[in-house]
Amino acid sequence: MMRYLAALAVLVGFAIMPEVIGEYYVEIMILFMINLILASSFRLITTCGDWSLSHVVFMGVGAYATALLAKFLGWPFWGTVLLGGMASAVIGLAVVFPLLRTKGFGFFIGSFALGEFVRLIWVKFHFPFGGPRGMIGIPSIELSDIDFYEAIPYYYLVLLFTIACLAILYRIDLSRTGKVLKAIYADEDLSRCIGINVARYRAMAFSVSAFFAGIAGVLLAHRLGAIDPKNFDVNTMVYLVIWVVVGGVGSFWGPLIGVAVMMLVGEAARPLAEWRPLLFGGILIVFLTLLPGGLDSLMSKVREMLDKRTADGTEKI
Amino acid sequence: MAILEVKNLSKNFGGLMANRDLDLEVEEGEIRGVIGPNGAGKTTFFNVISGVYKPSGGTIKFDGTLISNLSPDKIAGLGVVRTFQRVALFPNFTVLENVNIGRHLHARESLFGAVFGMSKQKEIENLEKSRQIVDFLGMTEHQDELASNLPYGLQRALNVAIALATEPRLLMLDEPVAGMNPTETAEMTRIIRLIRDEMGMTVMLVEHDMRTVMNLCDKITVIDFGEKLAEGLPQEIRANKDVIEAYLGAEDIVA
């Protein structure tokens, strides 16, 4: 009951937020929600033990796909968002296929190399990707009479997509499929010997995760109006890793908390200007050494302590 | 007809011949023991049959199907499931969740189904079956505990429960009573017998505990230096000169 009320409160909060905060913060919130989709989809791969260093590249695949389709072919948004996600999922499958032979560190580095390969295609091919300068003049979204060039309508569109994407990812996490992924992480040999096709599940997790990164990319491209390969390089990827490490991947909520906290820190640290990356690096090191499970593990620790305290209390009575 | 037919099976690791020209036939409904001194190649033999290692030579047929070059999950899908010598379980899952993951082969959930909850009925059935298996192993009171919090004996029992959940036709147990105290050993022996008698599974086990093997097995195969040394009924094996020699050394026989 409490849980439903909390969820309702969050939803209502998000729904009325644009009325309360200024336009600048509406833009920030749009980015925030896109990052939620990105971080949550990234967690899906990590549940089976694969840490990819190419996830933002798949965001780029979605972004480039929608830009090309909308700009050159004049496709409507519903078509480009679906195809953007699909393109990402298919390229994800092609990228993960050779990586299935690797694990851990090998997977991490291999995914970086293959991601760079995809990214360098955008850099090298001026037609149609626009080379290093990327693509400009990506049309804004028009659906029936609403012009999504304005921030507030766009906010609600992204909110809708965020709810849908997170709901699907949440269902996957709780399903048998989600458990199988965690089982693979916990004991790969045992998983195999009880009939789990480990390679198939890892590939599926990677591809589904790329699909949602692609959707996030579509939403980003139409908001920015211009994209270039730098948007999706390893720098951005490192920020994603920091969000997810700070939040922790132990539960579905960890990465979401990580994005929220680190974007707040980022905003608060704006006066630090060029010193900000140093701060983020410091935070990453602190979390990796002192709290490897992220904020998520901290919360469950606190909950455990509270449970213990109440249990002790009742015993005394 | 034999349910498992192994012919001329060899496995080399570089120059080391871990298994050499092994022949073995296990009849349906049998409890077969595989014994031998340390390093004789028993676990390698298990690993090759379950697909963890590819054989260097020879063939393995299960129920007439050639399985020697299949992956472990395919072999499990055909009904050959093994346990591990180590404690092999999913530590962050509860006992019931562990067993329910073992129902994987009977689940077949699609991604679409996962999102829209379409396999609910099937999952209720799987959970019910998992409960029965937990109950069968006498772990019902522990079913909601995390596997990592169980004492050693129960963790070993859970290993067997996960394997049982796949409903194999041939269950291969790698040292099922290793490290157990006498009470736990007796209980596990009883359970293995029930697995054959009530669930109708064929069982093959590697074990060092001679009493358990002699008690439990219909037939015993002895491996030494990767080769088959002897095969027969427990009383035959106990009286076999070669076997005694392999275990105790030749001088003891003369003396």
PDB file of N, CA, C and O in Angstrom, chain A residues 64-121:
ATOM      1  N   TYR A  64      21.198   8.797 -34.406  1.00  0.00           N
ATOM      2  CA  TYR A  64      21.493   8.933 -35.839  1.00  0.00           C
ATOM      3  C   TYR A  64      20.363   8.368 -36.702  1.00  0.00           C
ATOM      4  O   TYR A  64      20.026   8.927 -37.743  1.00  0.00           O
ATOM      5  N   ALA A  65      19.782   7.243 -36.250  1.00  0.00           N
ATOM      6  CA  ALA A  65      18.711   6.623 -37.035  1.00  0.00           C
ATOM      7  C   ALA A  65      17.526   7.581 -37.168  1.00  0.00           C
ATOM      8  O   ALA A  65      17.007   7.800 -38.269  1.00  0.00           O
ATOM      9  N   THR A  66      17.132   8.163 -36.033  1.00  0.00           N
ATOM     10  CA  THR A  66      15.971   9.049 -36.085  1.00  0.00           C
ATOM     11  C   THR A  66      16.300  10.309 -36.890  1.00  0.00           C
ATOM     12  O   THR A  66      15.472  10.811 -37.660  1.00  0.00           O
ATOM     13  N   ALA A  67      17.546  10.807 -36.739  1.00  0.00           N
ATOM     14  CA  ALA A  67      17.942  12.006 -37.477  1.00  0.00           C
ATOM     15  C   ALA A  67      17.869  11.763 -38.983  1.00  0.00           C
ATOM     16  O   ALA A  67      17.323  12.570 -39.738  1.00  0.00           O
ATOM     17  N   LEU A  68      18.413  10.617 -39.418  1.00  0.00           N
ATOM     18  CA  LEU A  68      18.416  10.295 -40.845  1.00  0.00           C
ATOM     19  C   LEU A  68      16.996  10.133 -41.375  1.00  0.00           C
ATOM     20  O   LEU A  68      16.629  10.680 -42.426  1.00  0.00           O
ATOM     21  N   LEU A  69      16.197   9.375 -40.636  1.00  0.00           N
ATOM     22  CA  LEU A  69      14.840   9.072 -41.103  1.00  0.00           C
ATOM     23  C   LEU A  69      13.970  10.318 -41.137  1.00  0.00           C
ATOM     24  O   LEU A  69      13.193  10.529 -42.076  1.00  0.00           O
ATOM     25  N   ALA A  70      14.120  11.165 -40.108  1.00  0.00           N
ATOM     26  CA  ALA A  70      13.265  12.354 -40.033  1.00  0.00           C
ATOM     27  C   ALA A  70      13.724  13.416 -41.034  1.00  0.00           C
ATOM     28  O   ALA A  70      12.910  14.055 -41.696  1.00  0.00           O
ATOM     29  N   LYS A  71      15.041  13.547 -41.162  1.00  0.00           N
ATOM     30  CA  LYS A  71      15.562  14.635 -41.978  1.00  0.00           C
ATOM     31  C   LYS A  71      15.473  14.322 -43.471  1.00  0.00           C
ATOM     32  O   LYS A  71      15.008  15.133 -44.258  1.00  0.00           O
ATOM     33  N   PHE A  72      15.929  13.113 -43.841  1.00  0.00           N
ATOM     34  CA  PHE A  72      16.009  12.804 -45.270  1.00  0.00           C
ATOM     35  C   PHE A  72      14.752  12.157 -45.818  1.00  0.00           C
ATOM     36  O   PHE A  72      14.418  12.312 -46.978  1.00  0.00           O
ATOM     37  N   LEU A  73      14.063  11.390 -44.977  1.00  0.00           N
ATOM     38  CA  LEU A  73      12.881  10.684 -45.484  1.00  0.00           C
ATOM     39  C   LEU A  73      11.571  11.268 -44.963  1.00  0.00           C
ATOM     40  O   LEU A  73      10.500  10.854 -45.376  1.00  0.00           O
ATOM     41  N   GLY A  74      11.698  12.214 -44.016  1.00  0.00           N
ATOM     42  CA  GLY A  74      10.498  12.847 -43.492  1.00  0.00           C
ATOM     43  C   GLY A  74       9.562  11.914 -42.739  1.00  0.00           C
ATOM     44  O   GLY A  74       8.356  12.124 -42.701  1.00  0.00           O
ATOM     45  N   TRP A  75      10.163  10.864 -42.138  1.00  0.00           N
ATOM     46  CA  TRP A  75       9.314   9.917 -41.385  1.00  0.00           C
ATOM     47  C   TRP A  75       8.692  10.591 -40.175  1.00  0.00           C
ATOM     48  O   TRP A  75       9.309  11.455 -39.552  1.00  0.00           O
ATOM     49  N   PRO A  76       7.491  10.172 -39.792  1.00  0.00           N
ATOM     50  CA  PRO A  76       6.891  10.677 -38.547  1.00  0.00           C
ATOM     51  C   PRO A  76       7.572  10.073 -37.323  1.00  0.00           C
ATOM     52  O   PRO A  76       8.223   9.025 -37.424  1.00  0.00           O
ATOM     53  N   PHE A  77       7.389  10.728 -36.191  1.00  0.00           N
ATOM     54  CA  PHE A  77       8.085  10.353 -34.957  1.00  0.00           C
ATOM     55  C   PHE A  77       7.853   8.888 -34.561  1.00  0.00           C
ATOM     56  O   PHE A  77       8.791   8.185 -34.188  1.00  0.00           O
ATOM     57  N   TRP A  78       6.589   8.431 -34.634  1.00  0.00           N
ATOM     58  CA  TRP A  78       6.314   7.053 -34.166  1.00  0.00           C
ATOM     59  C   TRP A  78       7.113   6.032 -34.960  1.00  0.00           C
ATOM     60  O   TRP A  78       7.541   5.010 -34.430  1.00  0.00           O
ATOM     61  N   GLY A  79       7.305   6.313 -36.227  1.00  0.00           N
ATOM     62  CA  GLY A  79       8.101   5.415 -37.054  1.00  0.00           C
ATOM     63  C   GLY A  79       9.573   5.470 -36.693  1.00  0.00           C
ATOM     64  O   GLY A  79      10.231   4.444 -36.537  1.00  0.00           O
ATOM     65  N   THR A  80      10.102   6.687 -36.510  1.00  0.00           N
ATOM     66  CA  THR A  80      11.539   6.807 -36.262  1.00  0.00           C
ATOM     67  C   THR A  80      11.915   6.292 -34.876  1.00  0.00           C
ATOM     68  O   THR A  80      12.987   5.719 -34.706  1.00  0.00           O
ATOM     69  N   VAL A  81      11.026   6.455 -33.909  1.00  0.00           N
ATOM     70  CA  VAL A  81      11.378   6.020 -32.552  1.00  0.00           C
ATOM     71  C   VAL A  81      11.433   4.507 -32.515  1.00  0.00           C
ATOM     72  O   VAL A  81      12.334   3.906 -31.905  1.00  0.00           O
ATOM     73  N   LEU A  82      10.499   3.861 -33.219  1.00  0.00           N
ATOM     74  CA  LEU A  82      10.478   2.402 -33.242  1.00  0.00           C
ATOM     75  C   LEU A  82      11.699   1.882 -34.005  1.00  0.00           C
ATOM     76  O   LEU A  82      12.415   0.994 -33.547  1.00  0.00           O
ATOM     77  N   LEU A  83      11.957   2.489 -35.162  1.00  0.00           N
ATOM     78  CA  LEU A  83      13.070   2.026 -35.980  1.00  0.00           C
ATOM     79  C   LEU A  83      14.415   2.365 -35.333  1.00  0.00           C
ATOM     80  O   LEU A  83      15.373   1.608 -35.462  1.00  0.00           O
ATOM     81  N   GLY A  84      14.458   3.503 -34.628  1.00  0.00           N
ATOM     82  CA  GLY A  84      15.677   3.868 -33.906  1.00  0.00           C
ATOM     83  C   GLY A  84      16.033   2.811 -32.881  1.00  0.00           C
ATOM     84  O   GLY A  84      17.183   2.378 -32.783  1.00  0.00           O
ATOM     85  N   GLY A  85      15.018   2.385 -32.107  1.00  0.00           N
ATOM     86  CA  GLY A  85      15.231   1.331 -31.121  1.00  0.00           C
ATOM     87  C   GLY A  85      15.641   0.031 -31.778  1.00  0.00           C
ATOM     88  O   GLY A  85      16.587  -0.640 -31.342  1.00  0.00           O
ATOM     89  N   MET A  86      14.935  -0.312 -32.872  1.00  0.00           N
ATOM     90  CA  MET A  86      15.216  -1.579 -33.552  1.00  0.00           C
ATOM     91  C   MET A  86      16.639  -1.590 -34.133  1.00  0.00           C
ATOM     92  O   MET A  86      17.351  -2.582 -34.022  1.00  0.00           O
ATOM     93  N   ALA A  87      17.019  -0.463 -34.759  1.00  0.00           N
ATOM     94  CA  ALA A  87      18.362  -0.373 -35.347  1.00  0.00           C
ATOM     95  C   ALA A  87      19.415  -0.618 -34.274  1.00  0.00           C
ATOM     96  O   ALA A  87      20.387  -1.359 -34.473  1.00  0.00           O
ATOM     97  N   SER A  88      19.186  -0.024 -33.112  1.00  0.00           N
ATOM     98  CA  SER A  88      20.100  -0.177 -32.000  1.00  0.00           C
ATOM     99  C   SER A  88      20.167  -1.637 -31.556  1.00  0.00           C
ATOM    100  O   SER A  88      21.242  -2.173 -31.299  1.00  0.00           O
ATOM    101  N   ALA A  89      18.985  -2.276 -31.468  1.00  0.00           N
ATOM    102  CA  ALA A  89      18.931  -3.668 -31.029  1.00  0.00           C
ATOM    103  C   ALA A  89      19.671  -4.578 -32.007  1.00  0.00           C
ATOM    104  O   ALA A  89      20.419  -5.468 -31.598  1.00  0.00           O
ATOM    105  N   VAL A  90      19.493  -4.329 -33.300  1.00  0.00           N
ATOM    106  CA  VAL A  90      20.116  -5.183 -34.315  1.00  0.00           C
ATOM    107  C   VAL A  90      21.631  -4.990 -34.322  1.00  0.00           C
ATOM    108  O   VAL A  90      22.409  -5.957 -34.322  1.00  0.00           O
ATOM    109  N   ILE A  91      22.069  -3.727 -34.277  1.00  0.00           N
ATOM    110  CA  ILE A  91      23.517  -3.474 -34.242  1.00  0.00           C
ATOM    111  C   ILE A  91      24.103  -3.999 -32.930  1.00  0.00           C
ATOM    112  O   ILE A  91      25.211  -4.535 -32.901  1.00  0.00           O
ATOM    113  N   GLY A  92      23.320  -3.891 -31.865  1.00  0.00           N
ATOM    114  CA  GLY A  92      23.746  -4.461 -30.582  1.00  0.00           C
ATOM    115  C   GLY A  92      24.010  -5.949 -30.700  1.00  0.00           C
ATOM    116  O   GLY A  92      25.008  -6.468 -30.191  1.00  0.00           O
ATOM    117  N   LEU A  93      23.137  -6.633 -31.396  1.00  0.00           N
ATOM    118  CA  LEU A  93      23.293  -8.071 -31.587  1.00  0.00           C
ATOM    119  C   LEU A  93      24.572  -8.375 -32.368  1.00  0.00           C
ATOM    120  O   LEU A  93      25.324  -9.294 -32.038  1.00  0.00           O
ATOM    121  N   ALA A  94      24.818  -7.561 -33.400  1.00  0.00           N
ATOM    122  CA  ALA A  94      26.024  -7.771 -34.216  1.00  0.00           C
ATOM    123  C   ALA A  94      27.284  -7.502 -33.395  1.00  0.00           C
ATOM    124  O   ALA A  94      28.283  -8.206 -33.534  1.00  0.00           O
ATOM    125  N   VAL A  95      27.224  -6.492 -32.528  1.00  0.00           N
ATOM    126  CA  VAL A  95      28.388  -6.144 -31.708  1.00  0.00           C
ATOM    127  C   VAL A  95      28.649  -7.192 -30.636  1.00  0.00           C
ATOM    128  O   VAL A  95      29.786  -7.591 -30.375  1.00  0.00           O
ATOM    129  N   VAL A  96      27.572  -7.695 -30.027  1.00  0.00           N
ATOM    130  CA  VAL A  96      27.764  -8.609 -28.891  1.00  0.00           C
ATOM    131  C   VAL A  96      28.191  -9.994 -29.355  1.00  0.00           C
ATOM    132  O   VAL A  96      28.827 -10.739 -28.606  1.00  0.00           O
ATOM    133  N   PHE A  97      27.866 -10.339 -30.599  1.00  0.00           N
ATOM    134  CA  PHE A  97      28.140 -11.702 -31.056  1.00  0.00           C
ATOM    135  C   PHE A  97      29.603 -12.122 -30.856  1.00  0.00           C
ATOM    136  O   PHE A  97      29.871 -13.137 -30.221  1.00  0.00           O
ATOM    137  N   PRO A  98      30.579 -11.333 -31.349  1.00  0.00           N
ATOM    138  CA  PRO A  98      31.969 -11.732 -31.082  1.00  0.00           C
ATOM    139  C   PRO A  98      32.352 -11.601 -29.611  1.00  0.00           C
ATOM    140  O   PRO A  98      33.278 -12.278 -29.154  1.00  0.00           O
ATOM    141  N   LEU A  99      31.632 -10.750 -28.873  1.00  0.00           N
ATOM    142  CA  LEU A  99      31.992 -10.520 -27.466  1.00  0.00           C
ATOM    143  C   LEU A  99      31.568 -11.665 -26.554  1.00  0.00           C
ATOM    144  O   LEU A  99      32.020 -11.761 -25.417  1.00  0.00           O
ATOM    145  N   LEU A 100      30.680 -12.535 -27.053  1.00  0.00           N
ATOM    146  CA  LEU A 100      30.177 -13.607 -26.196  1.00  0.00           C
ATOM    147  C   LEU A 100      31.274 -14.587 -25.794  1.00  0.00           C
ATOM    148  O   LEU A 100      31.126 -15.346 -24.848  1.00  0.00           O
ATOM    149  N   ARG A 101      32.398 -14.559 -26.534  1.00  0.00           N
ATOM    150  CA  ARG A 101      33.514 -15.417 -26.173  1.00  0.00           C
ATOM    151  C   ARG A 101      34.320 -14.828 -25.018  1.00  0.00           C
ATOM    152  O   ARG A 101      35.208 -15.472 -24.486  1.00  0.00           O
ATOM    153  N   THR A 102      34.045 -13.578 -24.692  1.00  0.00           N
ATOM    154  CA  THR A 102      34.822 -12.925 -23.641  1.00  0.00           C
ATOM    155  C   THR A 102      33.974 -12.726 -22.391  1.00  0.00           C
ATOM    156  O   THR A 102      32.756 -12.785 -22.435  1.00  0.00           O
ATOM    157  N   LYS A 103      34.679 -12.471 -21.292  1.00  0.00           N
ATOM    158  CA  LYS A 103      34.003 -12.220 -20.020  1.00  0.00           C
ATOM    159  C   LYS A 103      34.759 -11.111 -19.298  1.00  0.00           C
ATOM    160  O   LYS A 103      35.913 -10.849 -19.592  1.00  0.00           O
ATOM    161  N   GLY A 104      34.095 -10.481 -18.340  1.00  0.00           N
ATOM    162  CA  GLY A 104      34.764  -9.543 -17.448  1.00  0.00           C
ATOM    163  C   GLY A 104      35.542  -8.460 -18.180  1.00  0.00           C
ATOM    164  O   GLY A 104      35.005  -7.741 -19.006  1.00  0.00           O
ATOM    165  N   PHE A 105      36.840  -8.406 -17.868  1.00  0.00           N
ATOM    166  CA  PHE A 105      37.682  -7.345 -18.424  1.00  0.00           C
ATOM    167  C   PHE A 105      37.742  -7.414 -19.953  1.00  0.00           C
ATOM    168  O   PHE A 105      37.693  -6.386 -20.627  1.00  0.00           O
ATOM    169  N   GLY A 106      37.812  -8.612 -20.485  1.00  0.00           N
ATOM    170  CA  GLY A 106      37.851  -8.787 -21.940  1.00  0.00           C
ATOM    171  C   GLY A 106      36.606  -8.223 -22.599  1.00  0.00           C
ATOM    172  O   GLY A 106      36.675  -7.541 -23.631  1.00  0.00           O
ATOM    173  N   PHE A 107      35.479  -8.470 -21.977  1.00  0.00           N
ATOM    174  CA  PHE A 107      34.215  -7.961 -22.501  1.00  0.00           C
ATOM    175  C   PHE A 107      34.192  -6.434 -22.461  1.00  0.00           C
ATOM    176  O   PHE A 107      33.780  -5.763 -23.406  1.00  0.00           O
ATOM    177  N   PHE A 108      34.669  -5.906 -21.351  1.00  0.00           N
ATOM    178  CA  PHE A 108      34.704  -4.460 -21.126  1.00  0.00           C
ATOM    179  C   PHE A 108      35.497  -3.762 -22.235  1.00  0.00           C
ATOM    180  O   PHE A 108      35.013  -2.851 -22.902  1.00  0.00           O
ATOM    181  N   ILE A 109      36.721  -4.248 -22.467  1.00  0.00           N
ATOM    182  CA  ILE A 109      37.594  -3.642 -23.468  1.00  0.00           C
ATOM    183  C   ILE A 109      37.090  -3.925 -24.880  1.00  0.00           C
ATOM    184  O   ILE A 109      37.073  -3.046 -25.744  1.00  0.00           O
ATOM    185  N   GLY A 110      36.648  -5.161 -25.100  1.00  0.00           N
ATOM    186  CA  GLY A 110      36.131  -5.541 -26.419  1.00  0.00           C
ATOM    187  C   GLY A 110      34.926  -4.704 -26.819  1.00  0.00           C
ATOM    188  O   GLY A 110      34.816  -4.252 -27.964  1.00  0.00           O
ATOM    189  N   SER A 111      34.042  -4.466 -25.848  1.00  0.00           N
ATOM    190  CA  SER A 111      32.850  -3.670 -26.158  1.00  0.00           C
ATOM    191  C   SER A 111      33.245  -2.226 -26.487  1.00  0.00           C
ATOM    192  O   SER A 111      32.653  -1.593 -27.363  1.00  0.00           O
ATOM    193  N   PHE A 112      34.290  -1.738 -25.813  1.00  0.00           N
ATOM    194  CA  PHE A 112      34.776  -0.395 -26.108  1.00  0.00           C
ATOM    195  C   PHE A 112      35.274  -0.316 -27.552  1.00  0.00           C
ATOM    196  O   PHE A 112      34.922   0.590 -28.312  1.00  0.00           O
ATOM    197  N   ALA A 113      36.077  -1.321 -27.941  1.00  0.00           N
ATOM    198  CA  ALA A 113      36.655  -1.325 -29.286  1.00  0.00           C
ATOM    199  C   ALA A 113      35.558  -1.375 -30.350  1.00  0.00           C
ATOM    200  O   ALA A 113      35.574  -0.600 -31.317  1.00  0.00           O
ATOM    201  N   LEU A 114      34.596  -2.259 -30.182  1.00  0.00           N
ATOM    202  CA  LEU A 114      33.543  -2.397 -31.186  1.00  0.00           C
ATOM    203  C   LEU A 114      32.629  -1.174 -31.201  1.00  0.00           C
ATOM    204  O   LEU A 114      32.157  -0.749 -32.253  1.00  0.00           O
ATOM    205  N   GLY A 115      32.413  -0.597 -30.015  1.00  0.00           N
ATOM    206  CA  GLY A 115      31.612   0.626 -29.946  1.00  0.00           C
ATOM    207  C   GLY A 115      32.294   1.764 -30.699  1.00  0.00           C
ATOM    208  O   GLY A 115      31.666   2.490 -31.460  1.00  0.00           O
ATOM    209  N   GLU A 116      33.618   1.872 -30.500  1.00  0.00           N
ATOM    210  CA  GLU A 116      34.389   2.897 -31.216  1.00  0.00           C
ATOM    211  C   GLU A 116      34.312   2.676 -32.722  1.00  0.00           C
ATOM    212  O   GLU A 116      34.243   3.631 -33.501  1.00  0.00           O
ATOM    213  N   PHE A 117      34.309   1.414 -33.125  1.00  0.00           N
ATOM    214  CA  PHE A 117      34.206   1.080 -34.541  1.00  0.00           C
ATOM    215  C   PHE A 117      32.922   1.679 -35.117  1.00  0.00           C
ATOM    216  O   PHE A 117      32.943   2.339 -36.163  1.00  0.00           O
ATOM    217  N   VAL A 118      31.823   1.466 -34.399  1.00  0.00           N
ATOM    218  CA  VAL A 118      30.545   2.013 -34.857  1.00  0.00           C
ATOM    219  C   VAL A 118      30.606   3.541 -34.875  1.00  0.00           C
ATOM    220  O   VAL A 118      30.191   4.195 -35.833  1.00  0.00           O
ATOM    221  N   ARG A 119      31.180   4.109 -33.822  1.00  0.00           N
ATOM    222  CA  ARG A 119      31.226   5.561 -33.692  1.00  0.00           C
ATOM    223  C   ARG A 119      32.098   6.197 -34.783  1.00  0.00           C
ATOM    224  O   ARG A 119      31.776   7.260 -35.321  1.00  0.00           O
ATOM    225  N   LEU A 120      33.191   5.517 -35.111  1.00  0.00           N
ATOM    226  CA  LEU A 120      34.094   6.071 -36.118  1.00  0.00           C
ATOM    227  C   LEU A 120      33.473   6.057 -37.513  1.00  0.00           C
ATOM    228  O   LEU A 120      33.867   6.835 -38.377  1.00  0.00           O
ATOM    229  N   ILE A 121      32.495   5.183 -37.719  1.00  0.00           N
ATOM    230  CA  ILE A 121      31.767   5.219 -38.994  1.00  0.00           C
ATOM    231  C   ILE A 121      31.074   6.575 -39.144  1.00  0.00           C
ATOM    232  O   ILE A 121      31.086   7.178 -40.211  1.00  0.00           O
TER     233      ILE A 121
END
